[in-house]
Each structure stands twice: as structure tokens, then as C-alpha cells.
CSV table of C-alpha atoms and ligand atoms in Angstrom, one decimal:
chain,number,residue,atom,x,y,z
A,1,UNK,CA,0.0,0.0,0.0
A,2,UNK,CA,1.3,3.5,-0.7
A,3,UNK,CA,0.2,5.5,2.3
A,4,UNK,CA,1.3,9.4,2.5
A,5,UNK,CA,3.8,9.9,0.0
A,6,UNK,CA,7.8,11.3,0.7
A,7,UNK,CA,7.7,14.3,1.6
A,8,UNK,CA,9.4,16.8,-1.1
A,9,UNK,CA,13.3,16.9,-1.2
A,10,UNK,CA,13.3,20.8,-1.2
A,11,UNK,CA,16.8,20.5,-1.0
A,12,UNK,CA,17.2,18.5,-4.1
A,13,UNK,CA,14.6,20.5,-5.8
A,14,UNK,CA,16.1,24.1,-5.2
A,15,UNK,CA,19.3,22.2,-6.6
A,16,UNK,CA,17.5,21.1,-9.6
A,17,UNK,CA,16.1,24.6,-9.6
A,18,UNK,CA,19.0,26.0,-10.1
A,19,UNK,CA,21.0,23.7,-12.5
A,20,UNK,CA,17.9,24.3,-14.7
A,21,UNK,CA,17.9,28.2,-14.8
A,22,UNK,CA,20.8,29.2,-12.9
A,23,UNK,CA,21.1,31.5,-9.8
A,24,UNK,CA,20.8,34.8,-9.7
A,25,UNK,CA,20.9,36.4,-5.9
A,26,UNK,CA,21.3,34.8,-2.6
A,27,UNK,CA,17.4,34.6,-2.4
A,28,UNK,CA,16.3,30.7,-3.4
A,29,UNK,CA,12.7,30.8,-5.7
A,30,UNK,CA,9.4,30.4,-4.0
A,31,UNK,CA,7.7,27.7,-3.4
A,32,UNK,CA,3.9,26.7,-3.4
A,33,UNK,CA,1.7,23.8,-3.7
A,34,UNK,CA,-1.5,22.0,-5.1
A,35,UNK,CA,-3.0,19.5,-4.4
A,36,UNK,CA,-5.1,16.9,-6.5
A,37,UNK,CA,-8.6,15.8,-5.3
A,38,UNK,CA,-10.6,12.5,-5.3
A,39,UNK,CA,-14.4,12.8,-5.9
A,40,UNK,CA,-16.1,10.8,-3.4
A,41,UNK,CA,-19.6,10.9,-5.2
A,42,UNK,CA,-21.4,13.8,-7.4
A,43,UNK,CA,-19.7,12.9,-10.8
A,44,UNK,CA,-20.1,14.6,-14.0
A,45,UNK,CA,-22.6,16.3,-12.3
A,46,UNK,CA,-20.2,19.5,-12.3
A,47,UNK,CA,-21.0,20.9,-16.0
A,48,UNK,CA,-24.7,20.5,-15.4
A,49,UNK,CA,-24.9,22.5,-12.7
A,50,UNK,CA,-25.3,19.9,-10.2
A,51,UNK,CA,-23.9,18.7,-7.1
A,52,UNK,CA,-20.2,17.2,-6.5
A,53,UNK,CA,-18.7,16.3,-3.0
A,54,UNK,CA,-15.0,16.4,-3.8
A,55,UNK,CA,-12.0,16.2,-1.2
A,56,UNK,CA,-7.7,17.6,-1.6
A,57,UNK,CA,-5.6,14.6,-1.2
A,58,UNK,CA,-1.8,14.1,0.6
A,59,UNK,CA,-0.3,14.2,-3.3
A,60,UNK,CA,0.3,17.3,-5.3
A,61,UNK,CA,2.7,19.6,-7.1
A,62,UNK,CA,4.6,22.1,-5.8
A,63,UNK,CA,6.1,24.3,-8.1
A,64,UNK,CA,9.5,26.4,-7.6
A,65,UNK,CA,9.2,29.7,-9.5
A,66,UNK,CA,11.4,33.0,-9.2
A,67,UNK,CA,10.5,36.2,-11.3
A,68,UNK,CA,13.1,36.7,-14.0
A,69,UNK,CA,12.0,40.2,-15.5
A,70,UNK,CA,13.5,39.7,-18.6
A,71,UNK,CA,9.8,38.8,-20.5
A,72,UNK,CA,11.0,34.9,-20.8
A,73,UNK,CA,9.7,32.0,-19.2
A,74,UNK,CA,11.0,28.6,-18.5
A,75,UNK,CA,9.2,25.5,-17.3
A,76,UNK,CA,10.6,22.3,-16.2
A,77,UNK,CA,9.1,19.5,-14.3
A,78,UNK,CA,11.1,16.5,-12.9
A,79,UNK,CA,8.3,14.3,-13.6
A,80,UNK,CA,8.4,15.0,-17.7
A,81,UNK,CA,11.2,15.5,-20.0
A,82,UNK,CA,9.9,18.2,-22.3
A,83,UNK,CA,10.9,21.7,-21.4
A,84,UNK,CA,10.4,24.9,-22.6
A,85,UNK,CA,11.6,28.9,-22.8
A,86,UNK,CA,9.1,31.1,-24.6
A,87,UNK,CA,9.2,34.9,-24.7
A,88,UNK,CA,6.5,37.2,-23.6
A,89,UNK,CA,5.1,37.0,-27.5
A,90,UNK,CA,5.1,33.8,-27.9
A,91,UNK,CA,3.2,32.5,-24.2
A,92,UNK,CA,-0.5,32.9,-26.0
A,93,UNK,CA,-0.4,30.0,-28.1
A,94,UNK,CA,-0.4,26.2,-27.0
A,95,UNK,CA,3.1,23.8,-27.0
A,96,UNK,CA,2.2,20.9,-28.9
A,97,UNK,CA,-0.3,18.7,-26.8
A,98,UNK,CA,2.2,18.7,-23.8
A,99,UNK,CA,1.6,19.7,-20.4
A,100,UNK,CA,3.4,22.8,-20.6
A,101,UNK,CA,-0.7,24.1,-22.0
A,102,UNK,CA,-1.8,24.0,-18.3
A,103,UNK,CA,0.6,26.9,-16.9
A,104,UNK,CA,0.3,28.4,-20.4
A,105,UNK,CA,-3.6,28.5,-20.1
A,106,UNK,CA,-3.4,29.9,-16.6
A,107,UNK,CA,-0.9,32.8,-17.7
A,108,UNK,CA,-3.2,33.4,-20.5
A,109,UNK,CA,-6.1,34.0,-18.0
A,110,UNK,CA,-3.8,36.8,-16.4
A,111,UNK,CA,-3.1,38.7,-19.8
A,112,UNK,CA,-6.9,38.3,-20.9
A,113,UNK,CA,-7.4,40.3,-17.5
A,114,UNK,CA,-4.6,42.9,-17.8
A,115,UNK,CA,-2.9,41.5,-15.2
A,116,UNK,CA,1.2,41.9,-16.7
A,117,UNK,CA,3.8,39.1,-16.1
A,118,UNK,CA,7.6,40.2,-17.2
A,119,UNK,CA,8.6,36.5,-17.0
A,120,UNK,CA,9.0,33.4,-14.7
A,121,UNK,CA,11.2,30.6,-14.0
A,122,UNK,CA,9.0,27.6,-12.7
A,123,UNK,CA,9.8,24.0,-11.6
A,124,UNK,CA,6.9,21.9,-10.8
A,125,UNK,CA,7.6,18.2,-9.1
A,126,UNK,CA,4.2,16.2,-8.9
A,127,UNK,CA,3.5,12.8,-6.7
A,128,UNK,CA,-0.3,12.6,-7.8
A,129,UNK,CA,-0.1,9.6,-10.3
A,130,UNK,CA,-0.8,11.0,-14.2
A,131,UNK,CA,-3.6,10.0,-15.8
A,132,UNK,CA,-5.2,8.4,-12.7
A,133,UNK,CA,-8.2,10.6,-12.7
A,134,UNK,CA,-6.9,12.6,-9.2
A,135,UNK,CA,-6.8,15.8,-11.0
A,136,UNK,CA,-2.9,16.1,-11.6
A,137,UNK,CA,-3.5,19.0,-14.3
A,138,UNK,CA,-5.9,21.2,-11.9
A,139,UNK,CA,-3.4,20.6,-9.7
A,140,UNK,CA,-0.4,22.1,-11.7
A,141,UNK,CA,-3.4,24.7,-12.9
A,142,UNK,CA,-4.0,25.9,-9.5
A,143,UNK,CA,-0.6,25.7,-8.3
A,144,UNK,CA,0.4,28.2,-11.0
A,145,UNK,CA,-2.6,30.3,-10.8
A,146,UNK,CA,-2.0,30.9,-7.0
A,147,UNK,CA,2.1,31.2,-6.8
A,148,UNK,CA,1.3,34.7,-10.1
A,149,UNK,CA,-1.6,35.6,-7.5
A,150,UNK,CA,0.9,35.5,-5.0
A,151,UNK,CA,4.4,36.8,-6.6
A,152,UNK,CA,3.0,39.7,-8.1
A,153,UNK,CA,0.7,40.4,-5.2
A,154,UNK,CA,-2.3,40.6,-7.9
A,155,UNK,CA,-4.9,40.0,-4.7
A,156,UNK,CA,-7.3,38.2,-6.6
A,157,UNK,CA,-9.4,36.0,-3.9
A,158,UNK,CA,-9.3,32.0,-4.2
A,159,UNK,CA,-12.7,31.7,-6.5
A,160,UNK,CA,-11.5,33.7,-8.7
A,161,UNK,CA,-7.9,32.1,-9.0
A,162,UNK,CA,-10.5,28.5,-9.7
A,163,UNK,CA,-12.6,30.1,-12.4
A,164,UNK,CA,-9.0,31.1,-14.3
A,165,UNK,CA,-7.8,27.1,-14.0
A,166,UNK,CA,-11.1,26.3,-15.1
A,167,UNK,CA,-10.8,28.2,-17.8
A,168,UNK,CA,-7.4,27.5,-19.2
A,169,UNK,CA,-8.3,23.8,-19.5
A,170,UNK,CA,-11.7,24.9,-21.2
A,171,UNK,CA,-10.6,27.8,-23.5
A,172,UNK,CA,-6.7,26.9,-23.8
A,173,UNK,CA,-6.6,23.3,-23.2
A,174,UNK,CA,-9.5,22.1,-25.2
A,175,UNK,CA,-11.4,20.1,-22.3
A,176,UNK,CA,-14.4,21.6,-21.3
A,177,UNK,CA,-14.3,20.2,-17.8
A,178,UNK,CA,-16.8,21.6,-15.5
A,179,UNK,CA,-15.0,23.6,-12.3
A,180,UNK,CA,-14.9,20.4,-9.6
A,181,UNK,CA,-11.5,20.1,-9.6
A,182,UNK,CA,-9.7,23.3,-9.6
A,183,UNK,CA,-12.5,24.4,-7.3
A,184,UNK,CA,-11.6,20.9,-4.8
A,185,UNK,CA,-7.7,21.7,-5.4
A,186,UNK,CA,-8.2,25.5,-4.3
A,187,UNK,CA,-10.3,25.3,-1.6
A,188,UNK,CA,-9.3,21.8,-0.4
A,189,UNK,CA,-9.6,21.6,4.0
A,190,UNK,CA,-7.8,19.2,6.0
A,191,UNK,CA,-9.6,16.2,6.9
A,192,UNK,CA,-13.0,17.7,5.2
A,193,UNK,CA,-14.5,17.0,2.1
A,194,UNK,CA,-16.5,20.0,0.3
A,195,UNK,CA,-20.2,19.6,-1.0
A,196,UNK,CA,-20.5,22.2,-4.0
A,197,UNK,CA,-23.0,23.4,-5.8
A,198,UNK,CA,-21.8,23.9,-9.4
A,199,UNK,CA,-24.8,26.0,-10.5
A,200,UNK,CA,-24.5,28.7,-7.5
A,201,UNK,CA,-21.2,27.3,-6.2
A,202,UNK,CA,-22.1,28.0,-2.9
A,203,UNK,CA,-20.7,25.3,-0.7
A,204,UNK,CA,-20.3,23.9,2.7
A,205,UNK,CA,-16.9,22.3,4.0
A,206,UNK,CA,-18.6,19.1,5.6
A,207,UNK,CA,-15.8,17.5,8.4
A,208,UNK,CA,-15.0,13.5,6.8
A,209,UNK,CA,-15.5,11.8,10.1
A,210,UNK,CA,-14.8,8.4,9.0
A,211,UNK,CA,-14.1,6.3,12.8
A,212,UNK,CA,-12.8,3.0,12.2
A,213,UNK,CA,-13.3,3.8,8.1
A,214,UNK,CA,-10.8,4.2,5.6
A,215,UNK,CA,-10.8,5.6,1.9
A,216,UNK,CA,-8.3,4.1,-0.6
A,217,UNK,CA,-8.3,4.3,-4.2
A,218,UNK,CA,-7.1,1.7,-6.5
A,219,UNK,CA,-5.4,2.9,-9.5
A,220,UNK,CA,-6.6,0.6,-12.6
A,221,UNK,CA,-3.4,1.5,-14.6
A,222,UNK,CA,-5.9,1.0,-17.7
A,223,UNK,CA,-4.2,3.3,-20.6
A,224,UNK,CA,-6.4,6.2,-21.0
A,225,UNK,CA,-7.6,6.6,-24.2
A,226,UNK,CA,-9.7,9.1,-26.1
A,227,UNK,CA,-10.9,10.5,-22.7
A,228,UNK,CA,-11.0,14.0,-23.9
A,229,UNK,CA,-13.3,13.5,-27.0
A,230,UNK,CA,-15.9,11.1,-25.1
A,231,UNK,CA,-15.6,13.3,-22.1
A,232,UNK,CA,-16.4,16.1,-24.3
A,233,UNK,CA,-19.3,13.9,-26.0
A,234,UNK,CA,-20.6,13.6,-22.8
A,235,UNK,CA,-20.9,17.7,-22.1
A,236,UNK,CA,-22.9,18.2,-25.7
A,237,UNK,CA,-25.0,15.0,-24.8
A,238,UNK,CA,-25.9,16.7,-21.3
A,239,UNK,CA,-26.7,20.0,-23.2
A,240,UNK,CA,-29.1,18.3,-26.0
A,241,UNK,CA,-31.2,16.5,-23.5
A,242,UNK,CA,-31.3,20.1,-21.6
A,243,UNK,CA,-32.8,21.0,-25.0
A,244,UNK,CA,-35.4,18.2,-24.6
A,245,UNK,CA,-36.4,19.1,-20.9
A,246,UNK,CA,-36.6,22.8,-21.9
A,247,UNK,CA,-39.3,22.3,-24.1
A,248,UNK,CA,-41.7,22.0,-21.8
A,249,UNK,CA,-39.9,23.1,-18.2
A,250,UNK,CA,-38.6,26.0,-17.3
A,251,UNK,CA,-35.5,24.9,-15.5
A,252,UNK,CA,-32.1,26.3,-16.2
A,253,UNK,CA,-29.9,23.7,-15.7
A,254,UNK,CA,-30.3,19.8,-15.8
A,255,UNK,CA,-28.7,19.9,-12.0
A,256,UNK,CA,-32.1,21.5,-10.6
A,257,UNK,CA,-33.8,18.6,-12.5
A,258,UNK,CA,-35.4,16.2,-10.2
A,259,UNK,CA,-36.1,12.6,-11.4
A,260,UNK,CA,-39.7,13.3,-11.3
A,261,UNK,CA,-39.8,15.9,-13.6
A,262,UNK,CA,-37.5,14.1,-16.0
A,263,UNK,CA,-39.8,11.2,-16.0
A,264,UNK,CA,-42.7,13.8,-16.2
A,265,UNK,CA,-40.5,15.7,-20.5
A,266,UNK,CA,-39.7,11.9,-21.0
A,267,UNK,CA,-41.4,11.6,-24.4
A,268,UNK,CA,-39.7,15.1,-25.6
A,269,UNK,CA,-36.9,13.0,-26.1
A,270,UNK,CA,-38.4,11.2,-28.6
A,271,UNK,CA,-35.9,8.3,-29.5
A,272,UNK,CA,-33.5,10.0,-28.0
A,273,UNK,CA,-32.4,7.1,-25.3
A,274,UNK,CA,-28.7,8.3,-24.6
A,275,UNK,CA,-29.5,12.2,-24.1
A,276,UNK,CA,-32.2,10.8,-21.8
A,277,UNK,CA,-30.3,7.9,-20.1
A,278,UNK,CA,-27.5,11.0,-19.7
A,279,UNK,CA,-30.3,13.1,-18.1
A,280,UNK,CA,-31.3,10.1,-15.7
A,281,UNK,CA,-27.6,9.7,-14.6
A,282,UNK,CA,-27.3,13.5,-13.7
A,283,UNK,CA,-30.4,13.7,-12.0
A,284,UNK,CA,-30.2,10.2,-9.8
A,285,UNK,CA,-26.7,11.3,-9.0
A,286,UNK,CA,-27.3,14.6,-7.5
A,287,UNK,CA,-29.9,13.1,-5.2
A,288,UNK,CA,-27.4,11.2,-4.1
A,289,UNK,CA,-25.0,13.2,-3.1
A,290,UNK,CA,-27.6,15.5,-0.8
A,291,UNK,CA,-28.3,11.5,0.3
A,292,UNK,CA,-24.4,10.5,0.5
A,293,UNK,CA,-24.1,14.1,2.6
A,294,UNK,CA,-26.9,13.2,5.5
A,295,UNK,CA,-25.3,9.6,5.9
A,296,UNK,CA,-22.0,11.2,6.4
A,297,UNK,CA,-23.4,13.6,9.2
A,298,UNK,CA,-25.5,10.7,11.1
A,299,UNK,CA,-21.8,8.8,11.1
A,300,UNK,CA,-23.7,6.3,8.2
A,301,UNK,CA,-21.2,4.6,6.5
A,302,UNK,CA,-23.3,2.0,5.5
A,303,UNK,CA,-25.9,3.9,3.5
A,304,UNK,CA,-22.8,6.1,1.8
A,305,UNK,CA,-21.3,3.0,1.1
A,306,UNK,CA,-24.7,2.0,-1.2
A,307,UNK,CA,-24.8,4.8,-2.6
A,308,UNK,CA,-21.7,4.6,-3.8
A,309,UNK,CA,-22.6,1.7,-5.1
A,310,UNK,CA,-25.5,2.8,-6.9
A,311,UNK,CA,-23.3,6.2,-8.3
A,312,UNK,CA,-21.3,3.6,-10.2
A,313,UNK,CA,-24.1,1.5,-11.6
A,314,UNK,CA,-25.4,4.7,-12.7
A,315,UNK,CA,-22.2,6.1,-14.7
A,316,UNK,CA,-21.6,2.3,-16.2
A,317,UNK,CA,-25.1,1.6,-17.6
A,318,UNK,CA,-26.6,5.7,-17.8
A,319,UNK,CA,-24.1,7.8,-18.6
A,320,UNK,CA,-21.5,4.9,-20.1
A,321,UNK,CA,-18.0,6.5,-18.7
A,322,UNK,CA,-16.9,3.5,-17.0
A,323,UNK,CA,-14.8,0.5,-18.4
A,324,UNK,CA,-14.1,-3.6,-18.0
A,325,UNK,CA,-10.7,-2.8,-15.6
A,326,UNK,CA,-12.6,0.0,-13.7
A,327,UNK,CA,-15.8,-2.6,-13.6
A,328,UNK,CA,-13.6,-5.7,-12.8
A,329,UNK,CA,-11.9,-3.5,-9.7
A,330,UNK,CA,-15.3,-2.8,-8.3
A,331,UNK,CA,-16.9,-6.1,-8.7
A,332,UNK,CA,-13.5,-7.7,-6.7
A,333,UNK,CA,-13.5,-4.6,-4.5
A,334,UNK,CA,-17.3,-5.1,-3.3
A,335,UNK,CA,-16.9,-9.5,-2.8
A,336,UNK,CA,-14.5,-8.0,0.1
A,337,UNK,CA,-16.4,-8.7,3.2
A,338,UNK,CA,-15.2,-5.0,4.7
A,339,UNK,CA,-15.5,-2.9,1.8
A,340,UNK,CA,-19.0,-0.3,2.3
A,341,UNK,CA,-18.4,0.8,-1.0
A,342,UNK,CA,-16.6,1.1,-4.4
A,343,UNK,CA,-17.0,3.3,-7.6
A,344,UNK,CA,-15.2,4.7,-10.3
A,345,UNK,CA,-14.2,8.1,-9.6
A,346,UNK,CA,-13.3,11.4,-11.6
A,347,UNK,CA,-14.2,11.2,-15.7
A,348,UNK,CA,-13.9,7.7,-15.5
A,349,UNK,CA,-12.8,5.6,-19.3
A,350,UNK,CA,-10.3,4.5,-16.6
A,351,UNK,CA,-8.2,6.2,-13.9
A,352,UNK,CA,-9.1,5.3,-10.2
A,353,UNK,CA,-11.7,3.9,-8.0
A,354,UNK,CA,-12.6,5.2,-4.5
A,355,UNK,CA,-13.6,2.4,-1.9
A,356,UNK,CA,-14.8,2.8,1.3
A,357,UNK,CA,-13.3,0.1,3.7
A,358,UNK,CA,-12.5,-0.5,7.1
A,359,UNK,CA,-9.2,0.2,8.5
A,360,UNK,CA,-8.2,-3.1,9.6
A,361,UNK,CA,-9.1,-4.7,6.0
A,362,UNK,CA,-6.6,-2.2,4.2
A,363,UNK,CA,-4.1,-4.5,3.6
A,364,UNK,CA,-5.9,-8.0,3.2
A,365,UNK,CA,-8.0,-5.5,0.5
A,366,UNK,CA,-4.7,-4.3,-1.3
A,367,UNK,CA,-3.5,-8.6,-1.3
A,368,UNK,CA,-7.1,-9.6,-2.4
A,369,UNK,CA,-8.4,-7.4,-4.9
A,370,UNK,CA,-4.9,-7.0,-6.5
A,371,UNK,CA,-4.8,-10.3,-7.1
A,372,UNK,CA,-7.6,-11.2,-8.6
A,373,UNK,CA,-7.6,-7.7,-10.3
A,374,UNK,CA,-4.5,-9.3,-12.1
A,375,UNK,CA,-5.8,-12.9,-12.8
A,376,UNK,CA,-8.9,-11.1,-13.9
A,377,UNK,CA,-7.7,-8.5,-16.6
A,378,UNK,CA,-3.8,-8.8,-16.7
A,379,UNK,CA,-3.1,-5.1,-15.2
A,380,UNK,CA,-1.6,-4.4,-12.4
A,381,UNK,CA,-3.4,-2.5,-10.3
A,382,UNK,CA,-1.6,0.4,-7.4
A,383,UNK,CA,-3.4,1.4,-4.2
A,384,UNK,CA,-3.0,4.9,-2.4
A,385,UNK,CA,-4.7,5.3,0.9
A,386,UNK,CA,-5.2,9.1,1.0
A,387,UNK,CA,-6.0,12.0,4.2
A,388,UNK,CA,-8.5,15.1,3.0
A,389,UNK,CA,-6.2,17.7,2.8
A,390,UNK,CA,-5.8,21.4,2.3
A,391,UNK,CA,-5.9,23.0,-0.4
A,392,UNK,CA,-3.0,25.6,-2.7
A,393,UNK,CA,-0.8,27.2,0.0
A,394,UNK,CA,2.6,28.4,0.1
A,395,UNK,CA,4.7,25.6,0.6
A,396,UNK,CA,6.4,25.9,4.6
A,397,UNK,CA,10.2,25.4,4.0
B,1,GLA,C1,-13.1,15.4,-14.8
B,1,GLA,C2,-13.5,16.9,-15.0
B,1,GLA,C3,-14.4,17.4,-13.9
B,1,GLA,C4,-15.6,16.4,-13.7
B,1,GLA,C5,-15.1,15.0,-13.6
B,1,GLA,C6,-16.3,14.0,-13.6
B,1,GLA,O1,-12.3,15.3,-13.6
B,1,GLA,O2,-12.3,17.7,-15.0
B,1,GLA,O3,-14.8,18.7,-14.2
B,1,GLA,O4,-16.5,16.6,-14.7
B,1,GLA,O5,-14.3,14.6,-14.7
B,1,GLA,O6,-17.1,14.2,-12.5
């Protein structure tokens, strides 16, 4: 089991840091850090204005960045190869597909608001596993977003620095990822998860009391592929059968949809059965969430547990996100005698899944399910047991 990660070698980073750019002054650069987030239920609910209940997780990126004032900026990350030096003219437009787009996005927000950069030097160094689904690009969104906040002393307050990572993904990035996780990675509160409300995004830090409980995610190492165009598929899919409902009700979203009223505009989708089985998904899931919230205030694991459960049978056969690895490690997960529940967690196609198990199972769960999670599919599956944590912060050195 991988429980909390290393702690950062700062010492070896602000070494690194310096081999890569040099040093200028006796000062060392700044530090900062992310997060990345799990989603404990509430999913794809976020870009229909629904209801999401994410929480920060003990794995980030922190990000080592010094102002140059010379209009050029350098990235570097010790967990990719690809580096880059741009000049202040050449920072608007995307680098290849790489994921040198996600700090380019963010520094794009700041010149779309006025707000003038005169060049950085930033290192990033991540442990949130790529591609798992744990939000490693909010992460090194946010991260940058709040160290420019910070360094140039712009003041902008923590929503705002969201809706900027949310939109560099959308606008710079291409994925038009609702605002969960930027939102979770910003605003992220030690052993609490946050329930959110996409539409208003008022939200409520609810305390993740958990007792003798333990959350662990298991890492189906399933190669990702063509998340970004199904993910997107699934946005326009959610907007048609918005369409549909409009018609006849006079709701503004499909996340204040309730299933009785979607059953009430079911023939306005016509033959329309994946715009409505899309529909069904988003509005099922946000009761459960308000349902998954009350258990977790009356100390009900039990009943979260189910409706887990019931949040993954929902995104498999209603919204169709899910896949044969990220099925196969919630069937094994859920023949564990001490497992409440299991589900696939962020955009799904892959990634992670978040169980719900007791604490004295953890390792027998790892053995078990690991196993048969090989014999089963031929991947190997990894296992992170996580602690709600906060969210970007300057890193204490
Ligand atoms: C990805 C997106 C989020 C959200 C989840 C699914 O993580 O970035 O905005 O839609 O998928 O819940």
C-alpha cells in the first residue's frame, strides 16, 4: 500500500532549480503547492450544474518559480522530460499537446485580465499519479494560478484564481471540464470534504469523520484513451437533453432537474435514449449526493457506502463512462467482506476507484483485490490510501 507519499526533497529541488535556470541572488525561488482531489460521489454532475462532493488529497505539485524580468519563461518538471523557454510573445499560443498548456492557459487568464507578467522561472515536481483521474492538471493549474496571485501580489481571492484554471483547460486546453476540480484543489480543508453546488457554487466544507473507516483508491493503470473526445461527448449530450427538458420546463440547468420531472418531459426525447439515459444519470446522482451528505453527518457509512454503489451502476449503464478494468476492480472490490463501498471516480474511461473500507481490512484489501484484479484482466493494479487535505498554499520550507 502507498500510504502518504515522501515528503518533497526541497533541498534536491532548489538544486534542480538551479541547475535548470541558474542562480541569480542569494534569495532561493518560491515555493507553493496543489494538491489533487478525489471525488467521493457527485460525478459529471459539475457541467450541469449539479452537485459534487469532492475532497484535496496528501499528493500534489509544488512548483518552484522566481520572477526573471527579462519577458522569458521557462518550465521544467522532474516528472516530464519536455521543457520549454518562450518569450513574452510567444506565451498565448499552445506547445504541442504537452503539459506545458496547463501553466500556459493559466498565464493566459492573467493577460486576458490585464494583469502583466515580465517573466518566470518555474519548476513543478508532482506525486499525484498521471492520468489516474486525481486531478494532476488542476493541480499544476491551481498551483500556478495561486504562486502569479501571489508573486505579483495581484490580490485576486481564491474563486477567482478557480474560475482562471477552469478556464485554461476549457478555453486553452480544449477540455471543457466543469469547475470540480480546480474548485476541490483550491479550496481543499484538511480532513474535510467540500459539498458544492456547481450552479451557484455556494458550498459547505462538511468535516469526513470516518471512525474506524478508511478511503483508498485503486489505480486501474488502464491506458487512457480518447478521454478528452468522449468526455467532451458527454458535455454536448448533457446540453441536448437540456434542449429536450426545456421544451416543456422552465429549469435552467439539468442539476435542478429532479427525477420526477425528467420522468414527467420523458417523451420530448423522442428516440432519444442516450440524451435521456445521460439526463437520468445527472439527475439520480445529484440526489445522491444531498443522500451520501446526511449519511455522512449521522456517522452512516453504510448507506454512503450504497450509494456509492448505486453512483457507479449509474455512470456504467446511464451515462456509459466506466470501463471492463474499472468494472472488474469494483466487482472484486465489493466480494471484500469490509468494503461499504466502491465506484469509479473522476471522468472515469479509466483512472481510479474510490472504496470505502475498514481500516483493519486495508491490507488483506490491497492482497485480495490486487490479485484477482490481475488474474482477472492482466493489469496491475496500485493502491493509495489518501487523508482530505488542504488545499493551494505556500509551501512551509
Ligand atoms: C473530470 C473533470 C471534472 C468532472 C469529472 C467528472 O475530472 O475535469 O470537471 O466533470 O471529470 O465528475
Amino acid at each position: 500500500m502507498n500510504h502518504s507519499p515522501e515528503p518533497f526533497d526541497m533541498q534536491r529541488l532548489t538544486r534542480r532549480f538551479h541547475e535548470q535556470f541558474g542562480k541569480t541572488g542569494p534569495a532561493g525561488p518560491s515555493v507553493f503547492h496543489a494538491p489533487g482531489r478525489v471525488n467521493l460521489i457527485g460525478e459529471h454532475t459539475d457541467y450541469t450544474g449539479g452537485m459534487v462532493f469532492p475532497c484535496a488529497i496528501d499528493r500534489g505539485n509544488l512548483m518552484l518559480v522566481r520572477r526573471t524580468g527579462n519577458d522569458q519563461f521557462r518550465f521544467a518538471s522532474t516528472n516530464f522530460d519536455l521543457m520549454a523557454q518562450l518569450s513574452k510573445d510567444e506565451i498565448g499560443q499552445t506547445y504541442g499537446d504537452s503539459w506545458i498548456n496547463y501553466p500556459l492557459g493559466v498565464i493566459d487568464q492573467f493577460r486576458i485580465r490585464g494583469l502583466k507578467l515580465d517573466g518566470l522561472d518555474c519548476l513543478y515536481s508532482g506525486n499525484v499519479p498521471n492520468g489516474a483521474g486525481l486531478s494532476s492538471s488542476a493541480s499544476i493549474e491551481v498551483v500556478t494560478a495561486f504562486a502569479i496571485n501571489e508573486l505579483y501580489g495581484f490580490g485576486l481571492d481564491r474563486m477567482e484564481l478557480v474560475k482562471m484554471s477552469q478556464a485554461a483547460e476549457n478555453d486553452f486546453v480544449g477540455m471543457q471540464c466543469g469547475i470540480m476540480d480546480q474548485f476541490a484543489v483550491t479550496m481543499g480543508l484538511e480532513d474535510h470534504a467540500m459539498m458544492l453546488n456547481c450552479d451557484t457554487l455556494e458550498y459547505r466544507q462538511v468535516p469526513l469523520v470516518l471512525g474506524d473507516f478508511a478511503i483508498v483508491l485503486a489505480n486501474t493503470n488502464q491506458r487512457r484513451e480518447l478521454n478528452e473526445s468522449a468526455y467532451n461527448d458527454r458535455v454536448s449530450e448533457c446540453a441536448r437533453a437540456l434542449g429536450y427538458v426545456q421544451q416543456t420546463l422552465n429549469v435552467p440547468t439539468l442539476g435542478a432537474l429532479s427525477e420526477a420531472e425528467l420522468e414527467s418531459v420523458k417523451t420530448s426525447f423522442a428516440d432519444d435514449d442516450i440524451a435521456y439515459r445521460r439526463a437520468k444519470h445527472i439527475c439520480t446522482e445529484n440526489a445522491r449526493v444531498n443522500a451520501a451528505v446526511i449519511a455522512l453527518e449521522n456517522s452512516d457509512l453504510q448507506t454512503f457506502g450504497k450509494l456509492m454503489q448505486a453512483s457507479h451502476t449509474s455512470l456504467k449503464d446511464d451515462f456509459s463512462v466506466s470501463s471492463p478494468p474499472l468494472n472488474a476492480l469494483v466487482s472484486l472490490a465489493m466480494e471484500h467482506p469490509d468494503v461499504l463501498g466502491s465506484r469509479l471516480t473522476g471522468a472515469g474511461f479509466g483512472g481510479c476507484t474510490v472504496n470505502l473500507l475498514s481500516n483493519s481490512a486495508v491490507d488483506s484489501f490491497q492482497q485480495v483485490v490486487g490479485e484477482r484484479y490481475r488474474d482477472a484482466t492482466g493489469l496491475t493494479a496500485d493502491f493509495y490510501s489518501i487523508r482530505p487535505s488542504n488545499g493551494a498554499e505556500e509551501y512551509p520550507q
